[in-house]
Amino acid sequence: MSAGILGARSEVRTIVAGRRKRMRRRGLVIAILVIAVVAVFLATLMIGQTFYGPGDVIRVIFGQTVPGASFTVGDLRLPRASLGLLSGFAFGIAGVTFQTMLRNPLASPDVIGISSGASAAAVFGIIVLSLDGAAVSLLALCGALVTAAVIYLLSNRGGFGGTRLILIGIGVAAMLESVISYVLSRAAAWDLQTAMRWLTGSLNGAEWSSVLPLAVASLVLVPLLLSQGRSLSTLRLGDDSAAALGVRVSRIRLLAIIAAVALLAIATSAAGPIAFVAFMSGPIAARLVGPGGSPLLPAGLVGSLLVMLSDLVGQFAFDGRYPVGVITGVLGAPYLVLLLTRMNRTGGSL
């Protein structure tokens, strides 16, 4: 009896020690990511045709007047950096929400058609309806929400199925891409240039009018998703196991889908469908943090880093300047091939 009790206590201590180790690692990774995000954000404000030191940048952020820097940093660079920070965080947390909920790293809004819905609506508005500015953003938002609703309703017939949702989403995405190609083929040259710039995903011309709606949506929806992080992680065990552990599966899934789609749609309407950020952020964050705990916050931070670093690279690493979506696309395409190769070799998800 004594030996059995001692063995049980030893196992408990081992479990507790392992849990503490995972928590310390998670806390350290999140702290490093936060520091990196702040550093890259400040670098985005400092670097340009004219370099401004961190002191000037911080004074501008806090509302002080600095000759030259007040306009360049406050009116040009700060909206761009803020849009990169917020849109990257939104793409990251929305993407990992789908990947966690559906237990598949391919279940990203980039892959399952939601981003394509926003893109198709935006292209239609630009080329057919001759819209611009906020009207295009609103139409893109509606397109993403309607596409997500269609995919969810089609996949929910006869009971919800994650694999069914992914396959239906890929099919819907293919149809929408065909619509986009058709509309683009009939566009005038000036409309085509505008549409292609939007489709690529870009922070060029960022204004506070596009940043503020995304900031408000983030303040409302991000805490909502983070509060459901533990329940979403439990869904990895399967619907039956999660229900047995007290998770209200249907309610949590519907709430997560609505919040993630709304966040993704507003980010896409502000910055365009920046390629592969939602797809890459979750798996990268999961590898950094390790097993255990919700990946939502780390994925959001990774998304912000990806967008801001890619924007810096696109602006200053080459002779010409490239939209941020071009750089993330170059990064994401080989990552997708690597992921598919890994899944084919292991026969499972990441």
Short mmCIF file of C-alpha atoms in Angstrom, two decimals:
data_model
loop_
_atom_site.label_atom_id
_atom_site.label_comp_id
_atom_site.label_asym_id
_atom_site.label_seq_id
_atom_site.Cartn_x
_atom_site.Cartn_y
_atom_site.Cartn_z
CA MET A 1 0.00 0.00 0.00
CA SER A 2 2.80 2.38 0.98
CA ALA A 3 4.71 1.66 -2.21
CA GLY A 4 1.56 2.29 -4.26
CA ILE A 5 0.94 5.63 -2.55
CA LEU A 6 4.55 6.69 -3.08
CA GLY A 7 4.32 5.71 -6.75
CA ALA A 8 1.11 7.69 -7.22
CA ARG A 9 2.65 10.74 -5.55
CA SER A 10 5.68 10.46 -7.79
CA GLU A 11 3.49 10.36 -10.88
CA VAL A 12 1.56 13.42 -9.68
CA ARG A 13 4.79 15.32 -9.07
CA THR A 14 6.00 14.38 -12.55
CA ILE A 15 2.76 15.57 -14.13
CA VAL A 16 2.82 18.84 -12.17
CA ALA A 17 6.48 19.44 -13.05
CA GLY A 18 5.77 18.82 -16.73
CA ARG A 19 2.82 21.20 -16.65
CA ARG A 20 4.90 23.91 -14.98
CA LYS A 21 7.66 23.45 -17.54
CA ARG A 22 5.17 23.85 -20.40
CA MET A 23 3.69 26.96 -18.77
CA ARG A 24 7.13 28.51 -18.33
CA ARG A 25 8.00 27.80 -21.95
CA ARG A 26 4.69 29.27 -23.12
CA GLY A 27 5.14 32.38 -21.00
CA LEU A 28 8.71 32.87 -22.25
CA VAL A 29 7.72 32.45 -25.90
CA ILE A 30 4.82 34.90 -25.57
CA ALA A 31 7.08 37.45 -23.86
CA ILE A 32 9.69 37.14 -26.63
CA LEU A 33 7.01 37.46 -29.31
CA VAL A 34 5.57 40.60 -27.65
CA ILE A 35 9.04 42.17 -27.48
CA ALA A 36 9.68 41.25 -31.12
CA VAL A 37 6.34 42.73 -32.23
CA VAL A 38 7.04 46.00 -30.39
CA ALA A 39 10.58 46.17 -31.82
CA VAL A 40 9.44 45.56 -35.41
CA PHE A 41 6.57 48.04 -34.98
CA LEU A 42 9.03 50.74 -33.90
CA ALA A 43 11.43 49.78 -36.71
CA THR A 44 8.59 50.21 -39.21
CA LEU A 45 8.06 53.73 -37.90
CA MET A 46 11.76 54.62 -37.94
CA ILE A 47 12.88 53.22 -41.31
CA GLY A 48 12.13 54.97 -44.58
CA GLN A 49 13.58 57.47 -46.99
CA THR A 50 14.26 59.57 -43.89
CA PHE A 51 15.38 57.77 -40.74
CA TYR A 52 13.96 58.96 -37.41
CA GLY A 53 15.38 57.86 -34.09
CA PRO A 54 13.33 56.01 -31.47
CA GLY A 55 13.09 59.16 -29.34
CA ASP A 56 11.42 61.13 -32.14
CA VAL A 57 9.09 58.23 -32.93
CA ILE A 58 7.98 57.79 -29.33
CA ARG A 59 7.33 61.53 -28.97
CA VAL A 60 5.16 61.47 -32.09
CA ILE A 61 3.23 58.45 -30.78
CA PHE A 62 2.47 60.33 -27.56
CA GLY A 63 1.21 63.35 -29.48
CA GLN A 64 4.18 65.69 -29.31
CA THR A 65 5.09 67.84 -32.31
CA VAL A 66 8.40 66.92 -33.92
CA PRO A 67 9.35 68.88 -37.06
CA GLY A 68 9.23 66.57 -40.08
CA ALA A 69 8.53 63.44 -38.05
CA SER A 70 5.02 64.49 -37.05
CA PHE A 71 3.81 64.23 -40.64
CA THR A 72 6.02 61.41 -41.92
CA VAL A 73 5.67 59.19 -38.86
CA GLY A 74 2.28 60.28 -37.55
CA ASP A 75 0.35 60.58 -40.80
CA LEU A 76 2.10 58.12 -43.12
CA ARG A 77 4.00 55.42 -41.25
CA LEU A 78 1.88 55.03 -38.11
CA PRO A 79 -1.39 54.09 -39.92
CA ARG A 80 0.57 51.65 -42.10
CA ALA A 81 2.32 50.03 -39.15
CA SER A 82 -0.92 49.88 -37.14
CA LEU A 83 -2.76 48.24 -40.03
CA GLY A 84 0.04 45.69 -40.40
CA LEU A 85 0.00 44.94 -36.67
CA LEU A 86 -3.77 44.57 -36.39
CA SER A 87 -4.41 42.77 -39.67
CA GLY A 88 -1.60 40.29 -39.00
CA PHE A 89 -2.94 39.58 -35.53
CA ALA A 90 -6.46 39.15 -36.91
CA PHE A 91 -5.33 36.79 -39.69
CA GLY A 92 -3.21 34.78 -37.25
CA ILE A 93 -5.85 34.29 -34.57
CA ALA A 94 -8.66 33.66 -37.07
CA GLY A 95 -6.59 31.10 -38.95
CA VAL A 96 -5.56 29.13 -35.89
CA THR A 97 -9.16 29.16 -34.64
CA PHE A 98 -10.25 27.22 -37.71
CA GLN A 99 -7.20 24.95 -37.62
CA THR A 100 -7.75 24.11 -33.94
CA MET A 101 -11.49 23.68 -34.22
CA LEU A 102 -11.28 21.44 -37.28
CA ARG A 103 -8.09 19.63 -36.15
CA ASN A 104 -6.41 20.20 -39.50
CA PRO A 105 -3.62 22.66 -40.42
CA LEU A 106 -5.13 22.98 -43.90
CA ALA A 107 -8.35 24.42 -42.43
CA SER A 108 -7.22 27.99 -42.98
CA PRO A 109 -9.45 30.78 -44.36
CA ASP A 110 -6.96 31.06 -47.22
CA VAL A 111 -7.65 27.47 -48.22
CA ILE A 112 -11.34 26.97 -47.45
CA GLY A 113 -12.67 29.87 -49.51
CA ILE A 114 -13.51 32.66 -47.06
CA SER A 115 -10.75 34.94 -48.33
CA SER A 116 -11.82 34.12 -51.88
CA GLY A 117 -15.32 35.30 -51.05
CA ALA A 118 -14.01 38.67 -49.92
CA SER A 119 -11.79 38.91 -53.01
CA ALA A 120 -14.58 38.05 -55.44
CA ALA A 121 -16.89 40.63 -53.90
CA ALA A 122 -14.18 43.30 -53.94
CA VAL A 123 -13.22 42.63 -57.57
CA PHE A 124 -16.87 42.72 -58.61
CA GLY A 125 -17.29 46.05 -56.82
CA ILE A 126 -14.17 47.59 -58.36
CA ILE A 127 -14.67 46.42 -61.95
CA VAL A 128 -18.41 45.99 -62.44
CA LEU A 129 -19.84 48.55 -60.00
CA SER A 130 -16.94 51.05 -60.23
CA LEU A 131 -16.71 51.34 -56.46
CA ASP A 132 -13.68 52.39 -54.44
CA GLY A 133 -12.51 53.06 -50.89
CA ALA A 134 -14.89 52.20 -48.07
CA ALA A 135 -17.55 50.83 -50.44
CA VAL A 136 -15.14 48.14 -51.68
CA SER A 137 -14.17 47.27 -48.11
CA LEU A 138 -17.82 46.94 -47.09
CA LEU A 139 -18.58 44.74 -50.08
CA ALA A 140 -15.55 42.54 -49.30
CA LEU A 141 -16.77 42.19 -45.71
CA CYS A 142 -20.20 41.08 -46.90
CA GLY A 143 -18.65 38.66 -49.41
CA ALA A 144 -16.56 36.95 -46.73
CA LEU A 145 -19.50 36.63 -44.33
CA VAL A 146 -21.87 35.26 -46.99
CA THR A 147 -19.26 32.77 -48.25
CA ALA A 148 -18.59 31.54 -44.71
CA ALA A 149 -22.32 31.10 -44.09
CA VAL A 150 -22.76 29.11 -47.32
CA ILE A 151 -19.81 26.84 -46.54
CA TYR A 152 -21.01 26.23 -42.98
CA LEU A 153 -24.60 25.46 -44.03
CA LEU A 154 -23.51 23.08 -46.78
CA SER A 155 -21.10 21.25 -44.48
CA ASN A 156 -23.62 21.03 -41.63
CA ARG A 157 -26.16 18.93 -43.49
CA GLY A 158 -26.54 15.57 -41.76
CA GLY A 159 -24.25 16.65 -38.93
CA PHE A 160 -21.16 18.79 -38.84
CA GLY A 161 -17.98 17.37 -40.37
CA GLY A 162 -14.62 19.09 -40.35
CA THR A 163 -13.29 17.25 -43.38
CA ARG A 164 -16.54 17.94 -45.24
CA LEU A 165 -16.24 21.65 -44.44
CA ILE A 166 -12.66 21.76 -45.76
CA LEU A 167 -13.55 19.95 -48.99
CA ILE A 168 -16.64 22.10 -49.58
CA GLY A 169 -14.59 25.20 -48.83
CA ILE A 170 -11.92 24.20 -51.35
CA GLY A 171 -14.62 23.66 -53.97
CA VAL A 172 -16.26 27.01 -53.21
CA ALA A 173 -12.84 28.69 -53.36
CA ALA A 174 -12.21 27.18 -56.80
CA MET A 175 -15.55 28.49 -58.09
CA LEU A 176 -14.91 31.95 -56.68
CA GLU A 177 -11.41 32.06 -58.19
CA SER A 178 -13.02 31.30 -61.55
CA VAL A 179 -15.41 34.20 -61.03
CA ILE A 180 -12.48 36.48 -60.19
CA SER A 181 -10.58 35.39 -63.30
CA TYR A 182 -13.62 35.98 -65.51
CA VAL A 183 -14.27 39.46 -64.11
CA LEU A 184 -10.60 40.39 -64.41
CA SER A 185 -10.51 39.22 -68.05
CA ARG A 186 -13.20 41.77 -68.92
CA ALA A 187 -11.74 44.67 -66.95
CA ALA A 188 -10.38 47.90 -68.37
CA ALA A 189 -6.68 48.53 -67.82
CA TRP A 190 -7.14 51.13 -65.08
CA ASP A 191 -9.64 49.00 -63.16
CA LEU A 192 -7.44 45.93 -63.57
CA GLN A 193 -4.51 47.64 -61.89
CA THR A 194 -6.65 48.67 -58.93
CA ALA A 195 -8.17 45.21 -58.58
CA MET A 196 -4.83 43.43 -58.77
CA ARG A 197 -3.36 45.72 -56.12
CA TRP A 198 -6.28 44.87 -53.81
CA LEU A 199 -6.08 41.12 -54.56
CA THR A 200 -2.37 41.00 -53.74
CA GLY A 201 -2.86 42.34 -50.24
CA SER A 202 -1.15 45.61 -49.47
CA LEU A 203 -0.61 48.18 -46.73
CA ASN A 204 -0.01 50.95 -49.26
CA GLY A 205 -2.24 53.94 -48.73
CA ALA A 206 -3.26 52.82 -45.24
CA GLU A 207 -5.43 55.39 -43.50
CA TRP A 208 -6.96 55.69 -40.05
CA SER A 209 -10.40 55.24 -41.62
CA SER A 210 -9.48 51.62 -42.40
CA VAL A 211 -7.50 51.03 -39.20
CA LEU A 212 -10.15 52.15 -36.71
CA PRO A 213 -12.89 49.62 -37.66
CA LEU A 214 -10.33 46.82 -37.41
CA ALA A 215 -9.14 48.13 -34.04
CA VAL A 216 -12.72 48.21 -32.69
CA ALA A 217 -13.43 44.71 -34.04
CA SER A 218 -10.22 43.43 -32.45
CA LEU A 219 -11.12 44.92 -29.07
CA VAL A 220 -14.44 43.07 -29.16
CA LEU A 221 -13.69 39.80 -30.95
CA VAL A 222 -10.14 38.95 -29.83
CA PRO A 223 -11.05 38.76 -26.09
CA LEU A 224 -14.11 36.71 -27.07
CA LEU A 225 -11.95 34.17 -28.91
CA LEU A 226 -9.28 34.11 -26.20
CA SER A 227 -11.93 33.41 -23.57
CA GLN A 228 -12.91 30.27 -25.51
CA GLY A 229 -9.32 29.11 -26.04
CA ARG A 230 -9.48 26.21 -23.60
CA SER A 231 -12.76 24.93 -25.05
CA LEU A 232 -11.40 25.18 -28.60
CA SER A 233 -8.30 23.24 -27.58
CA THR A 234 -10.53 20.56 -26.07
CA LEU A 235 -12.26 20.15 -29.45
CA ARG A 236 -8.98 18.66 -30.71
CA LEU A 237 -9.94 15.52 -28.80
CA GLY A 238 -13.06 15.10 -30.92
CA ASP A 239 -16.66 16.15 -30.43
CA ASP A 240 -17.64 13.19 -28.22
CA SER A 241 -14.66 13.55 -25.89
CA ALA A 242 -15.11 17.32 -25.68
CA ALA A 243 -18.80 16.94 -24.86
CA ALA A 244 -17.94 14.39 -22.19
CA LEU A 245 -15.59 16.95 -20.62
CA GLY A 246 -18.40 19.49 -20.41
CA VAL A 247 -17.81 21.51 -23.59
CA ARG A 248 -20.96 22.67 -25.36
CA VAL A 249 -19.63 21.68 -28.75
CA SER A 250 -22.21 23.18 -31.11
CA ARG A 251 -22.38 26.48 -29.23
CA ILE A 252 -18.59 26.89 -29.01
CA ARG A 253 -18.10 25.97 -32.67
CA LEU A 254 -20.74 28.41 -33.92
CA LEU A 255 -19.48 31.20 -31.67
CA ALA A 256 -15.88 30.63 -32.78
CA ILE A 257 -16.81 30.55 -36.47
CA ILE A 258 -18.81 33.79 -36.24
CA ALA A 259 -16.08 35.64 -34.31
CA ALA A 260 -13.20 34.35 -36.45
CA VAL A 261 -14.98 35.02 -39.76
CA ALA A 262 -15.98 38.53 -38.69
CA LEU A 263 -12.42 39.32 -37.59
CA LEU A 264 -10.94 37.87 -40.78
CA ALA A 265 -13.47 39.66 -42.98
CA ILE A 266 -12.83 43.07 -41.44
CA ALA A 267 -9.05 42.57 -41.69
CA THR A 268 -9.38 41.49 -45.33
CA SER A 269 -11.59 44.47 -46.14
CA ALA A 270 -8.91 46.78 -44.69
CA ALA A 271 -5.70 45.26 -46.07
CA GLY A 272 -6.80 42.82 -48.74
CA PRO A 273 -6.33 39.03 -48.60
CA ILE A 274 -2.67 38.97 -47.48
CA ALA A 275 -1.65 35.52 -48.62
CA PHE A 276 -0.85 32.64 -46.26
CA VAL A 277 -0.62 34.64 -43.00
CA ALA A 278 -3.67 32.90 -41.55
CA PHE A 279 -2.30 29.59 -42.82
CA MET A 280 1.26 29.87 -41.46
CA SER A 281 0.77 31.60 -38.11
CA GLY A 282 -0.86 28.74 -36.21
CA PRO A 283 1.62 25.94 -37.03
CA ILE A 284 4.59 28.26 -36.42
CA ALA A 285 3.18 29.33 -33.06
CA ALA A 286 2.43 25.73 -32.09
CA ARG A 287 6.04 24.73 -32.69
CA LEU A 288 7.33 27.68 -30.69
CA VAL A 289 5.01 27.18 -27.72
CA GLY A 290 4.95 23.38 -27.70
CA PRO A 291 2.08 21.13 -26.60
CA GLY A 292 -0.48 22.28 -24.07
CA GLY A 293 -2.33 25.54 -23.76
CA SER A 294 -4.24 27.57 -26.30
CA PRO A 295 -2.32 28.64 -29.44
CA LEU A 296 -4.55 31.66 -30.11
CA LEU A 297 -2.47 34.47 -28.59
CA PRO A 298 0.91 33.19 -29.90
CA ALA A 299 -0.57 32.74 -33.38
CA GLY A 300 -1.87 36.31 -33.38
CA LEU A 301 1.56 37.63 -32.40
CA VAL A 302 3.24 35.50 -35.08
CA GLY A 303 0.76 36.87 -37.64
CA SER A 304 1.64 40.45 -36.69
CA LEU A 305 5.34 39.68 -37.02
CA LEU A 306 4.87 38.02 -40.42
CA VAL A 307 2.96 40.96 -41.87
CA MET A 308 5.18 43.72 -40.50
CA LEU A 309 8.46 41.97 -41.36
CA SER A 310 7.20 41.09 -44.84
CA ASP A 311 6.16 44.70 -45.39
CA LEU A 312 9.63 45.92 -44.39
CA VAL A 313 11.24 43.38 -46.72
CA GLY A 314 8.93 44.32 -49.57
CA GLN A 315 9.68 48.01 -49.17
CA PHE A 316 13.43 48.06 -48.59
CA ALA A 317 15.11 44.72 -49.38
CA PHE A 318 14.90 44.98 -53.18
CA ASP A 319 15.44 47.56 -55.88
CA GLY A 320 11.71 47.94 -56.37
CA ARG A 321 8.90 47.99 -53.82
CA TYR A 322 6.53 45.04 -53.50
CA PRO A 323 3.19 44.73 -51.67
CA VAL A 324 3.27 42.72 -48.48
CA GLY A 325 1.12 39.99 -50.05
CA VAL A 326 3.85 39.21 -52.59
CA ILE A 327 6.38 38.52 -49.83
CA THR A 328 4.01 36.42 -47.71
CA GLY A 329 3.02 34.51 -50.85
CA VAL A 330 6.67 33.69 -51.56
CA LEU A 331 7.04 32.45 -47.98
CA GLY A 332 3.73 30.61 -47.82
CA ALA A 333 3.83 28.60 -51.05
CA PRO A 334 6.88 26.46 -50.13
CA TYR A 335 5.53 26.16 -46.59
CA LEU A 336 2.30 24.69 -47.98
CA VAL A 337 4.30 22.16 -50.04
CA LEU A 338 6.38 21.27 -46.97
CA LEU A 339 3.25 20.82 -44.87
CA LEU A 340 1.58 18.58 -47.45
CA THR A 341 4.75 16.50 -47.75
CA ARG A 342 4.96 16.12 -43.99
CA MET A 343 1.30 15.15 -43.65
CA ASN A 344 1.64 12.61 -46.48
CA ARG A 345 4.70 11.07 -44.79
CA THR A 346 3.30 10.92 -41.28
CA GLY A 347 -0.30 10.18 -42.26
CA GLY A 348 -1.70 12.77 -39.91
CA SER A 349 -1.83 16.39 -38.95
CA LEU A 350 0.93 18.44 -37.41
#
